[in-house]
Amino acid sequence: MIIIVDFGSQTTHLIARRLKEIGIQTSITDPDDTLKKIKKRKTQGIILSGGPASVYEKAAPTINKDIFNLRIPILGICYGMQLTAHLLGGKVVSGKKEYGPTILQMANGKWQMANKLPKQFTVWMSHGDGIVKLPKDFKVIGSSDSVPFAFVENKKRKIFGLQFHPEVEHTEHGLQILKNFVDICGLRASLTIQTKIKNQKSKIKIKELEENIKKIVGEKDYVLGAVSGGVDSTVAAALTAKAIGKKFIPIYVDNGLMREGTEEHVIKIFKKIGIKPVIVNAVGETLLELKKITDSEQKRKIIGNLYIKIFEREMKKMKAQKLPVRHLLQGTIYSDVIESQGTKNSAKIKSHHNVGGLPKKMKLKLLEPMRNFYKDEVRKIGRELGLPEEFINKQPFPGPGYAVRIRGEVTEERLRMEKKADEIVLSELEKAGILPQVFLSFPVMTNAFSTAVKGDGRQFGEVVALRIVDSKDIMTSTWSRIPYGILQKISSRIVNEVSGVSRVVYDITTKPPATMEWE
Ligand code: XMP
């Protein structure tokens, strides 16, 4: 088994997922519990994860130095590597910050960790600090333009370090690097990289998920389901319906912030699942609560609170009919959890309305069967459940909807502009035949204004930013290389057809550093 010590990285859980894909058992542990855990279970390797802190800060999480003398191979990733250097006599400083893709150049020589790696490949960085002095006996295996110590090793003590993240989807050969470490640990990756997809599939046991839902809900209780028409809540609902049948009552809350046609889509989904959803209209209530609110975290919290208020209202109605409703099903997935500060040492990126945005006290108990899965895994489960592609391949859409795509106050007028622009983007991508390949696309009302000349007259209108990204598991993304002709068409249509818009810009920022949504 390999122990993964969690220093709060957004992608710690992803390291475990990658190792699972190559058949390696892992256990994620708190830094303080590491030695105890190693003593308890046979540990063949230790991975020190990344994290948001700086090793030279007073309160930074650390680890007992004894782990370096156990003769167990150690791989430090990002913060984990910096901490290794810091504890073993190297020096880490607030350095050249680097976020997103960069080219890694391998050094000449024969390195076990470099097995089957090309001379040059793209890796993803996400760090503000850097090592300026390596500890004794460490050698550089690879470097990038701005990071001289990007890939290092101490061969004798089998301690390795990576400044970049091998676990993220966009790092090339990341799985091979982890496999090389696994080999050094004396473990055998039981599968080839080519068969990892098959392995992933067989690891998700639908029956187990169903049994778990039955166990949580019990014999008599009813479950209300927060459904949005999105893939996460659809898969969670299909699974729950399979587990407890008619004791599951899906509810769709129309808050006026969803895409056109969402209600019809929800009705279609539940026709297929065989349960009639309850539709609640909360458009007026939502817009009223959002009046004058400009802060994105506040918007999420208001929407999260309102959701719970509405579900508790529905629960009361059902209890009056003598239905023992005790649970609320949500389609929360792992990326929602980790971004809302899901682990001890992690940073809060944003309070996803269904996790960090929820009120502290709730009458309903949460049921979240997708909580430990990533988007692509949820899609796989959906396919295994036999759901049609049109439900599974849908673009993600945030729970707070257009509210987090309109910077500043959500007024009726700006909501109208956002909806119209969104419709244009979707229809042009569809016409061009590339919509199914696009992970996520949307316009943002930026709250920035610029001058336009329309029909020889001056206008001062809002700038729309177009965001189109490629991703699989949401943890990292790149901007889509949309052909210029299509971008031109979208831009022309938005400035011509959406009154009040002066220009369109294309967002070419990767995640990290930028999140997909603007808020
Ligand atoms: P970011 O912007 O964090 O988005 O890169 C990752 C994914 O999460 C969605 N998202 C949300 N979903 N409640 C949700 O249900 C939220 O508060 C929320 N914020 C972002 C986003 O659309 C993307 O798919």
GROMACS .gro file of C-alpha atoms in nm, residues 7-424:
model
  418
    7PHE     CA    1  -0.121   1.877   0.290
    8GLY     CA    2  -0.445   2.022   0.151
    9SER     CA    3  -0.395   2.011  -0.225
   10GLN     CA    4  -0.700   2.040  -0.449
   11THR     CA    5  -0.575   1.724  -0.620
   12THR     CA    6  -0.473   1.493  -0.332
   13HIS     CA    7  -0.775   1.272  -0.394
   14LEU     CA    8  -0.681   1.265  -0.763
   15ILE     CA    9  -0.341   1.106  -0.676
   16ALA     CA   10  -0.533   0.822  -0.509
   17ARG     CA   11  -0.759   0.793  -0.810
   18ARG     CA   12  -0.465   0.764  -1.051
   19LEU     CA   13  -0.298   0.496  -0.839
   20LYS     CA   14  -0.627   0.308  -0.818
   21GLU     CA   15  -0.637   0.315  -1.198
   22ILE     CA   16  -0.311   0.121  -1.206
   23GLY     CA   17  -0.427  -0.121  -0.941
   24ILE     CA   18  -0.247   0.026  -0.637
   25GLN     CA   19  -0.413   0.050  -0.300
   26THR     CA   20  -0.372   0.382  -0.119
   27SER     CA   21  -0.470   0.550   0.203
   28ILE     CA   22  -0.495   0.926   0.241
   29THR     CA   23  -0.374   1.044   0.578
   30ASP     CA   24  -0.334   1.356   0.788
   31PRO     CA   25   0.035   1.462   0.827
   32ASP     CA   26   0.013   1.418   1.207
   33ASP     CA   27  -0.109   1.058   1.180
   34THR     CA   28   0.145   0.940   0.923
   35LEU     CA   29   0.395   0.757   1.144
   36LYS     CA   30   0.116   0.583   1.338
   37LYS     CA   31  -0.042   0.469   1.014
   38ILE     CA   32   0.286   0.343   0.869
   39LYS     CA   33   0.343   0.133   1.179
   40LYS     CA   34  -0.009  -0.011   1.159
   41ARG     CA   35  -0.012  -0.114   0.792
   42LYS     CA   36   0.253  -0.246   0.560
   43THR     CA   37   0.357   0.066   0.371
   44GLN     CA   38   0.568   0.037   0.060
   45GLY     CA   39   0.566   0.401  -0.049
   46ILE     CA   40   0.479   0.747   0.075
   47ILE     CA   41   0.354   1.036  -0.135
   48LEU     CA   42   0.358   1.384   0.014
   49SER     CA   43   0.085   1.587  -0.157
   50GLY     CA   44   0.079   1.950  -0.262
   51GLY     CA   45  -0.091   2.216  -0.053
   52PRO     CA   46  -0.171   2.587  -0.034
   53ALA     CA   47   0.073   2.681   0.247
   54SER     CA   48   0.439   2.793   0.232
   55VAL     CA   49   0.688   2.574   0.417
   56TYR     CA   50   0.863   2.873   0.578
   57GLU     CA   51   0.541   3.003   0.740
   58LYS     CA   52   0.500   2.939   1.111
   59ALA     CA   53   0.165   2.761   1.090
   60ALA     CA   54   0.250   2.558   0.778
   61PRO     CA   55   0.163   2.187   0.804
   62THR     CA   56   0.469   1.968   0.843
   63ILE     CA   57   0.567   1.608   0.905
   64ASN     CA   58   0.787   1.418   1.147
   65LYS     CA   59   1.135   1.407   0.989
   66ASP     CA   60   1.170   1.041   1.091
   67ILE     CA   61   0.975   0.933   0.784
   68PHE     CA   62   1.287   1.007   0.575
   69ASN     CA   63   1.483   0.744   0.769
   70LEU     CA   64   1.237   0.459   0.729
   71ARG     CA   65   1.389   0.340   0.401
   72ILE     CA   66   1.046   0.362   0.238
   73PRO     CA   67   1.049   0.537  -0.102
   74ILE     CA   68   0.905   0.890  -0.082
   75LEU     CA   69   0.766   1.109  -0.357
   76GLY     CA   70   0.701   1.474  -0.276
   77ILE     CA   71   0.468   1.661  -0.509
   78CYS     CA   72   0.476   2.045  -0.518
   79TYR     CA   73   0.439   2.147  -0.148
   80GLY     CA   74   0.538   1.791  -0.057
   81MET     CA   75   0.863   1.834  -0.250
   82GLN     CA   76   0.931   2.176  -0.100
   83LEU     CA   77   0.870   2.040   0.249
   84THR     CA   78   1.113   1.755   0.181
   85ALA     CA   79   1.379   2.004   0.073
   86HIS     CA   80   1.306   2.232   0.370
   87LEU     CA   81   1.331   1.948   0.625
   88LEU     CA   82   1.645   1.795   0.474
   89GLY     CA   83   1.856   2.111   0.464
   90GLY     CA   84   1.757   2.272   0.133
   91LYS     CA   85   1.608   2.619   0.091
   92VAL     CA   86   1.262   2.725  -0.028
   93VAL     CA   87   1.166   3.084  -0.101
   94SER     CA   88   0.869   3.270  -0.238
   95GLY     CA   89   0.978   3.229  -0.594
   96LYS     CA   90   0.877   3.273  -0.951
   97LYS     CA   91   0.511   3.184  -0.954
   98GLU     CA   92   0.395   2.944  -1.221
   99TYR     CA   93   0.043   2.817  -1.286
  100GLY     CA   94  -0.072   2.605  -1.576
  101PRO     CA   95   0.119   2.433  -1.858
  102THR     CA   96   0.497   2.447  -1.904
  103ILE     CA   97   0.756   2.236  -2.088
  104LEU     CA   98   0.966   1.997  -1.880
  105GLN     CA   99   1.311   1.921  -2.018
  106MET     CA  100   1.464   1.597  -1.892
  107ALA     CA  101   1.834   1.595  -1.799
  108ASN     CA  102   2.075   1.360  -1.971
  109GLY     CA  103   2.139   1.040  -1.783
  110LYS     CA  104   1.966   0.723  -1.676
  111TRP     CA  105   1.705   0.762  -1.409
  112GLN     CA  106   1.465   0.500  -1.283
  113MET     CA  107   1.195   0.762  -1.234
  114ALA     CA  108   1.237   0.863  -1.598
  115ASN     CA  109   1.160   0.521  -1.740
  116LYS     CA  110   0.962   0.548  -2.068
  117LEU     CA  111   0.949   0.928  -2.050
  118PRO     CA  112   1.037   1.139  -2.358
  119LYS     CA  113   1.306   1.408  -2.348
  120GLN     CA  114   1.050   1.688  -2.340
  121PHE     CA  115   0.685   1.701  -2.245
  122THR     CA  116   0.414   1.931  -2.109
  123VAL     CA  117   0.351   1.935  -1.737
  124TRP     CA  118   0.115   2.143  -1.520
  125MET     CA  119   0.247   2.363  -1.245
  126SER     CA  120   0.060   2.542  -0.967
  127HIS     CA  121   0.300   2.702  -0.720
  128GLY     CA  122   0.407   3.034  -0.575
  129ASP     CA  123   0.723   2.911  -0.398
  130GLY     CA  124   1.032   2.740  -0.530
  131ILE     CA  125   1.340   2.551  -0.414
  132VAL     CA  126   1.659   2.755  -0.452
  133LYS     CA  127   1.894   2.507  -0.285
  134LEU     CA  128   1.859   2.131  -0.296
  135PRO     CA  129   1.946   1.920   0.008
  136LYS     CA  130   2.264   1.710   0.003
  137ASP     CA  131   2.276   1.417  -0.243
  138PHE     CA  132   1.980   1.532  -0.452
  139LYS     CA  133   2.017   1.547  -0.832
  140VAL     CA  134   1.808   1.725  -1.093
  141ILE     CA  135   1.631   1.493  -1.339
  142GLY     CA  136   1.422   1.759  -1.512
  143SER     CA  137   1.368   2.132  -1.525
  144SER     CA  138   1.151   2.394  -1.693
  145ASP     CA  139   1.245   2.744  -1.812
  146SER     CA  140   1.159   2.899  -1.478
  147VAL     CA  141   1.197   2.606  -1.241
  148PRO     CA  142   1.548   2.456  -1.235
  149PHE     CA  143   1.452   2.192  -0.975
  150ALA     CA  144   1.129   2.062  -1.129
  151PHE     CA  145   1.206   1.688  -1.101
  152VAL     CA  146   1.469   1.571  -0.851
  153GLU     CA  147   1.591   1.255  -0.686
  154ASN     CA  148   1.807   1.121  -0.410
  155LYS     CA  149   1.882   0.781  -0.557
  156LYS     CA  150   2.040   0.626  -0.250
  157ARG     CA  151   1.760   0.717  -0.012
  158LYS     CA  152   1.488   0.674  -0.279
  159ILE     CA  153   1.344   1.019  -0.220
  160PHE     CA  154   1.197   1.198  -0.521
  161GLY     CA  155   1.039   1.535  -0.585
  162LEU     CA  156   0.818   1.690  -0.850
  163GLN     CA  157   0.738   2.059  -0.864
  164PHE     CA  158   0.457   1.983  -1.111
  165HIS     CA  159   0.147   1.767  -1.071
  166PRO     CA  160   0.165   1.422  -1.234
  167GLU     CA  161  -0.189   1.340  -1.117
  168VAL     CA  162  -0.374   1.600  -1.326
  169GLU     CA  163  -0.522   1.502  -1.657
  170HIS     CA  164  -0.333   1.766  -1.853
  171THR     CA  165   0.021   1.664  -1.744
  172GLU     CA  166   0.156   1.443  -2.020
  173HIS     CA  167   0.298   1.107  -1.904
  174GLY     CA  168   0.182   1.181  -1.548
  175LEU     CA  169   0.055   0.828  -1.501
  176GLN     CA  170   0.386   0.687  -1.628
  177ILE     CA  171   0.573   0.892  -1.365
  178LEU     CA  172   0.347   0.755  -1.090
  179LYS     CA  173   0.394   0.406  -1.233
  180ASN     CA  174   0.772   0.451  -1.219
  181PHE     CA  175   0.743   0.545  -0.851
  182VAL     CA  176   0.522   0.242  -0.789
  183ASP     CA  177   0.791   0.021  -0.949
  184ILE     CA  178   1.057   0.174  -0.722
  185CYS     CA  179   0.835   0.094  -0.424
  186GLY     CA  180   0.855  -0.269  -0.528
  187LEU     CA  181   0.486  -0.278  -0.609
  188ARG     CA  182   0.365  -0.387  -0.944
  189ALA     CA  183   0.117  -0.175  -1.127
  190SER     CA  184  -0.110  -0.465  -1.208
  191LEU     CA  185  -0.237  -0.315  -1.528
  192THR     CA  186  -0.093  -0.139  -1.825
  193ILE     CA  187  -0.182   0.224  -1.874
  194GLN     CA  188  -0.383   0.130  -2.183
  195THR     CA  189  -0.626  -0.077  -1.979
  196LYS     CA  190  -0.679   0.180  -1.706
  197ILE     CA  191  -1.014   0.290  -1.845
  198LYS     CA  192  -1.145  -0.067  -1.822
  199ASN     CA  193  -1.017  -0.094  -1.468
  200GLN     CA  194  -1.180   0.229  -1.364
  201LYS     CA  195  -1.511   0.100  -1.490
  202SER     CA  196  -1.493  -0.227  -1.306
  203LYS     CA  197  -1.400  -0.049  -0.985
  204ILE     CA  198  -1.729   0.139  -0.967
  205LYS     CA  199  -1.981  -0.107  -0.832
  206ILE     CA  200  -2.335   0.007  -0.895
  207LYS     CA  201  -2.478  -0.255  -0.661
  208GLU     CA  202  -2.262  -0.130  -0.373
  209LEU     CA  203  -2.373   0.229  -0.432
  210GLU     CA  204  -2.736   0.118  -0.430
  211GLU     CA  205  -2.695  -0.085  -0.113
  212ASN     CA  206  -2.532   0.210   0.055
  213ILE     CA  207  -2.826   0.435  -0.028
  214LYS     CA  208  -3.067   0.174   0.115
  215LYS     CA  209  -2.861   0.152   0.431
  216ILE     CA  210  -2.854   0.529   0.486
  217VAL     CA  211  -3.223   0.580   0.411
  218GLY     CA  212  -3.358   0.280   0.601
  219GLU     CA  213  -3.685   0.096   0.550
  220LYS     CA  214  -3.940   0.369   0.599
  221ASP     CA  215  -3.787   0.709   0.522
  222TYR     CA  216  -3.859   0.912   0.211
  223VAL     CA  217  -3.600   1.114   0.019
  224LEU     CA  218  -3.651   1.450  -0.149
  225GLY     CA  219  -3.419   1.499  -0.444
  226ALA     CA  220  -3.272   1.832  -0.556
  227VAL     CA  221  -3.259   1.782  -0.932
  228SER     CA  222  -3.141   2.032  -1.190
  229GLY     CA  223  -3.134   1.839  -1.517
  230GLY     CA  224  -2.753   1.827  -1.493
  231VAL     CA  225  -2.563   1.502  -1.516
  232ASP     CA  226  -2.462   1.480  -1.147
  233SER     CA  227  -2.811   1.511  -1.001
  234THR     CA  228  -2.958   1.297  -1.281
  235VAL     CA  229  -2.720   1.008  -1.210
  236ALA     CA  230  -2.768   1.046  -0.832
  237ALA     CA  231  -3.146   1.042  -0.888
  238ALA     CA  232  -3.141   0.739  -1.119
  239LEU     CA  233  -2.936   0.549  -0.863
  240THR     CA  234  -3.163   0.650  -0.575
  241ALA     CA  235  -3.475   0.560  -0.772
  242LYS     CA  236  -3.319   0.219  -0.840
  243ALA     CA  237  -3.242   0.175  -0.470
  244ILE     CA  238  -3.562   0.296  -0.304
  245GLY     CA  239  -3.818   0.332  -0.588
  246LYS     CA  240  -4.119   0.552  -0.518
  247LYS     CA  241  -3.990   0.660  -0.177
  248PHE     CA  242  -3.780   0.905  -0.377
  249ILE     CA  243  -3.944   1.236  -0.472
  250PRO     CA  244  -3.745   1.457  -0.713
  251ILE     CA  245  -3.796   1.831  -0.697
  252TYR     CA  246  -3.689   2.083  -0.958
  253VAL     CA  247  -3.673   2.441  -0.837
  254ASP     CA  248  -3.704   2.692  -1.118
  255ASN     CA  249  -3.519   2.995  -0.983
  256GLY     CA  250  -3.507   3.179  -1.316
  257LEU     CA  251  -3.130   3.133  -1.334
  258MET     CA  252  -3.129   2.812  -1.538
  259ARG     CA  253  -3.087   2.766  -1.911
  260GLU     CA  254  -3.390   2.778  -2.143
  261GLY     CA  255  -3.559   2.440  -2.171
  262THR     CA  256  -3.428   2.302  -1.839
  263GLU     CA  257  -3.774   2.228  -1.699
  264GLU     CA  258  -3.871   2.031  -2.010
  265HIS     CA  259  -3.541   1.843  -1.989
  266VAL     CA  260  -3.607   1.750  -1.624
  267ILE     CA  261  -3.955   1.623  -1.712
  268LYS     CA  262  -3.804   1.409  -1.990
  269ILE     CA  263  -3.541   1.262  -1.756
  270PHE     CA  264  -3.795   1.156  -1.495
  271LYS     CA  265  -4.029   1.014  -1.756
  272LYS     CA  266  -3.742   0.782  -1.843
  273ILE     CA  267  -3.666   0.710  -1.475
  274GLY     CA  268  -4.037   0.651  -1.412
  275ILE     CA  269  -4.103   0.902  -1.134
  276LYS     CA  270  -4.298   1.226  -1.162
  277PRO     CA  271  -4.096   1.529  -1.043
  278VAL     CA  272  -4.243   1.815  -0.839
  279ILE     CA  273  -4.178   2.151  -1.005
  280VAL     CA  274  -4.150   2.455  -0.780
  281ASN     CA  275  -4.152   2.807  -0.920
  282ALA     CA  276  -3.918   3.032  -0.719
  283VAL     CA  277  -3.826   3.287  -0.985
  284GLY     CA  278  -3.964   3.596  -0.810
  285GLU     CA  279  -3.835   3.491  -0.469
  286THR     CA  280  -3.482   3.428  -0.600
  287LEU     CA  281  -3.444   3.753  -0.790
  288LEU     CA  282  -3.577   3.945  -0.492
  289GLU     CA  283  -3.321   3.789  -0.257
  290LEU     CA  284  -3.039   3.863  -0.503
  291LYS     CA  285  -3.131   4.231  -0.534
  292LYS     CA  286  -2.831   4.459  -0.474
  293ILE     CA  287  -2.604   4.160  -0.401
  294THR     CA  288  -2.273   4.188  -0.583
  295ASP     CA  289  -2.039   3.955  -0.393
  296SER     CA  290  -2.007   3.610  -0.551
  297GLU     CA  291  -1.976   3.419  -0.222
  298GLN     CA  292  -2.283   3.597  -0.089
  299LYS     CA  293  -2.477   3.505  -0.403
  300ARG     CA  294  -2.388   3.137  -0.355
  301LYS     CA  295  -2.487   3.143   0.012
  302ILE     CA  296  -2.820   3.316  -0.059
  303ILE     CA  297  -2.901   3.061  -0.327
  304GLY     CA  298  -2.791   2.769  -0.103
  305ASN     CA  299  -3.005   2.898   0.185
  306LEU     CA  300  -3.304   2.958  -0.038
  307TYR     CA  301  -3.277   2.605  -0.177
  308ILE     CA  302  -3.290   2.456   0.169
  309LYS     CA  303  -3.580   2.683   0.268
  310ILE     CA  304  -3.776   2.563  -0.035
  311PHE     CA  305  -3.699   2.196   0.028
  312GLU     CA  306  -3.794   2.225   0.394
  313ARG     CA  307  -4.120   2.387   0.287
  314GLU     CA  308  -4.187   2.091   0.055
  315MET     CA  309  -4.090   1.850   0.332
  316LYS     CA  310  -4.354   2.004   0.560
  317LYS     CA  311  -4.620   1.961   0.291
  318MET     CA  312  -4.527   1.597   0.253
  319LYS     CA  313  -4.516   1.535   0.624
  320ALA     CA  314  -4.871   1.674   0.638
  321GLN     CA  315  -4.957   1.388   0.401
  322LYS     CA  316  -4.790   1.152   0.650
  323LEU     CA  317  -4.485   1.086   0.433
  324PRO     CA  318  -4.175   1.050   0.657
  325VAL     CA  319  -3.935   1.267   0.455
  326ARG     CA  320  -3.595   1.290   0.624
  327HIS     CA  321  -3.329   1.312   0.354
  328LEU     CA  322  -3.229   1.550   0.080
  329LEU     CA  323  -3.053   1.399  -0.220
  330GLN     CA  324  -2.794   1.623  -0.386
  331GLY     CA  325  -2.576   1.553  -0.688
  332THR     CA  326  -2.263   1.687  -0.513
  333ILE     CA  327  -1.941   1.555  -0.671
  334TYR     CA  328  -1.583   1.556  -0.543
  335SER     CA  329  -1.473   1.876  -0.720
  336ASP     CA  330  -1.758   2.066  -0.545
  337VAL     CA  331  -1.640   1.931  -0.210
  338ILE     CA  332  -1.271   2.006  -0.246
  339GLU     CA  333  -1.325   2.358  -0.383
  340SER     CA  334  -1.548   2.435  -0.083
  341GLN     CA  335  -1.257   2.350   0.151
  342GLY     CA  336  -1.329   1.985   0.187
  343THR     CA  337  -1.015   1.877   0.376
  344LYS     CA  338  -0.826   1.997   0.684
  345ASN     CA  339  -0.537   2.177   0.515
  346SER     CA  340  -0.704   2.280   0.188
  347ALA     CA  341  -0.797   2.634   0.088
  348LYS     CA  342  -1.148   2.749   0.012
  349ILE     CA  343  -1.165   2.831  -0.359
  350LYS     CA  344  -1.538   2.896  -0.369
  351SER     CA  345  -1.835   2.782  -0.162
  352HIS     CA  346  -2.024   2.561  -0.402
  353HIS     CA  347  -2.388   2.639  -0.329
  354ASN     CA  348  -2.460   2.276  -0.246
  355VAL     CA  349  -2.163   2.233  -0.007
  356GLY     CA  350  -2.011   2.544   0.154
  357GLY     CA  351  -2.315   2.754   0.059
  358LEU     CA  352  -2.559   2.554   0.273
  359PRO     CA  353  -2.695   2.686   0.604
  360LYS     CA  354  -2.533   2.544   0.920
  361LYS     CA  355  -2.857   2.402   1.063
  362MET     CA  356  -3.079   2.192   0.840
  363LYS     CA  357  -3.380   1.976   0.910
  364LEU     CA  358  -3.303   1.740   0.623
  365LYS     CA  359  -3.012   1.498   0.628
  366LEU     CA  360  -2.796   1.507   0.317
  367LEU     CA  361  -2.770   1.205   0.090
  368GLU     CA  362  -2.485   1.248  -0.161
  369PRO     CA  363  -2.402   0.922  -0.343
  370MET     CA  364  -2.175   1.097  -0.598
  371ARG     CA  365  -1.966   1.282  -0.336
  372ASN     CA  366  -1.650   1.078  -0.393
  373PHE     CA  367  -1.661   1.076  -0.772
  374TYR     CA  368  -1.528   1.304  -1.043
  375LYS     CA  369  -1.735   1.425  -1.337
  376ASP     CA  370  -1.605   1.162  -1.581
  377GLU     CA  371  -1.672   0.885  -1.327
  378VAL     CA  372  -2.027   1.012  -1.275
  379ARG     CA  373  -2.077   0.999  -1.651
  380LYS     CA  374  -1.953   0.638  -1.654
  381ILE     CA  375  -2.193   0.541  -1.375
  382GLY     CA  376  -2.473   0.706  -1.572
  383ARG     CA  377  -2.387   0.499  -1.878
  384GLU     CA  378  -2.376   0.182  -1.670
  385LEU     CA  379  -2.722   0.269  -1.541
  386GLY     CA  380  -2.838   0.282  -1.903
  387LEU     CA  381  -2.914   0.653  -1.914
  388PRO     CA  382  -2.919   0.799  -2.266
  389GLU     CA  383  -2.624   1.005  -2.392
  390GLU     CA  384  -2.837   1.321  -2.415
  391PHE     CA  385  -2.868   1.316  -2.032
  392ILE     CA  386  -2.505   1.221  -1.970
  393ASN     CA  387  -2.319   1.438  -2.216
  394LYS     CA  388  -2.483   1.757  -2.104
  395GLN     CA  389  -2.257   2.051  -2.027
  396PRO     CA  390  -2.207   2.116  -1.655
  397PHE     CA  391  -2.413   2.411  -1.535
  398PRO     CA  392  -2.350   2.557  -1.189
  399GLY     CA  393  -2.628   2.528  -0.932
  400PRO     CA  394  -2.639   2.907  -0.880
  401GLY     CA  395  -2.676   2.924  -1.259
  402TYR     CA  396  -2.652   3.256  -1.438
  403ALA     CA  397  -2.608   3.434  -1.102
  404VAL     CA  398  -2.239   3.340  -1.103
  405ARG     CA  399  -2.200   3.427  -1.471
  406ILE     CA  400  -2.315   3.784  -1.419
  407ARG     CA  401  -2.046   3.979  -1.235
  408GLY     CA  402  -2.201   4.226  -0.995
  409GLU     CA  403  -2.574   4.262  -0.942
  410VAL     CA  404  -2.812   4.023  -1.117
  411THR     CA  405  -3.072   4.258  -1.261
  412GLU     CA  406  -3.354   4.143  -1.487
  413GLU     CA  407  -3.195   4.335  -1.774
  414ARG     CA  408  -2.851   4.176  -1.734
  415LEU     CA  409  -3.009   3.834  -1.691
  416ARG     CA  410  -3.191   3.890  -2.022
  417MET     CA  411  -2.860   3.984  -2.188
  418GLU     CA  412  -2.679   3.682  -2.044
  419LYS     CA  413  -2.952   3.441  -2.151
  420LYS     CA  414  -2.962   3.577  -2.505
  421ALA     CA  415  -2.582   3.567  -2.540
  422ASP     CA  416  -2.575   3.211  -2.401
  423GLU     CA  417  -2.834   3.099  -2.653
  424ILE     CA  418  -2.622   3.248  -2.935
   0.00000   0.00000   0.00000
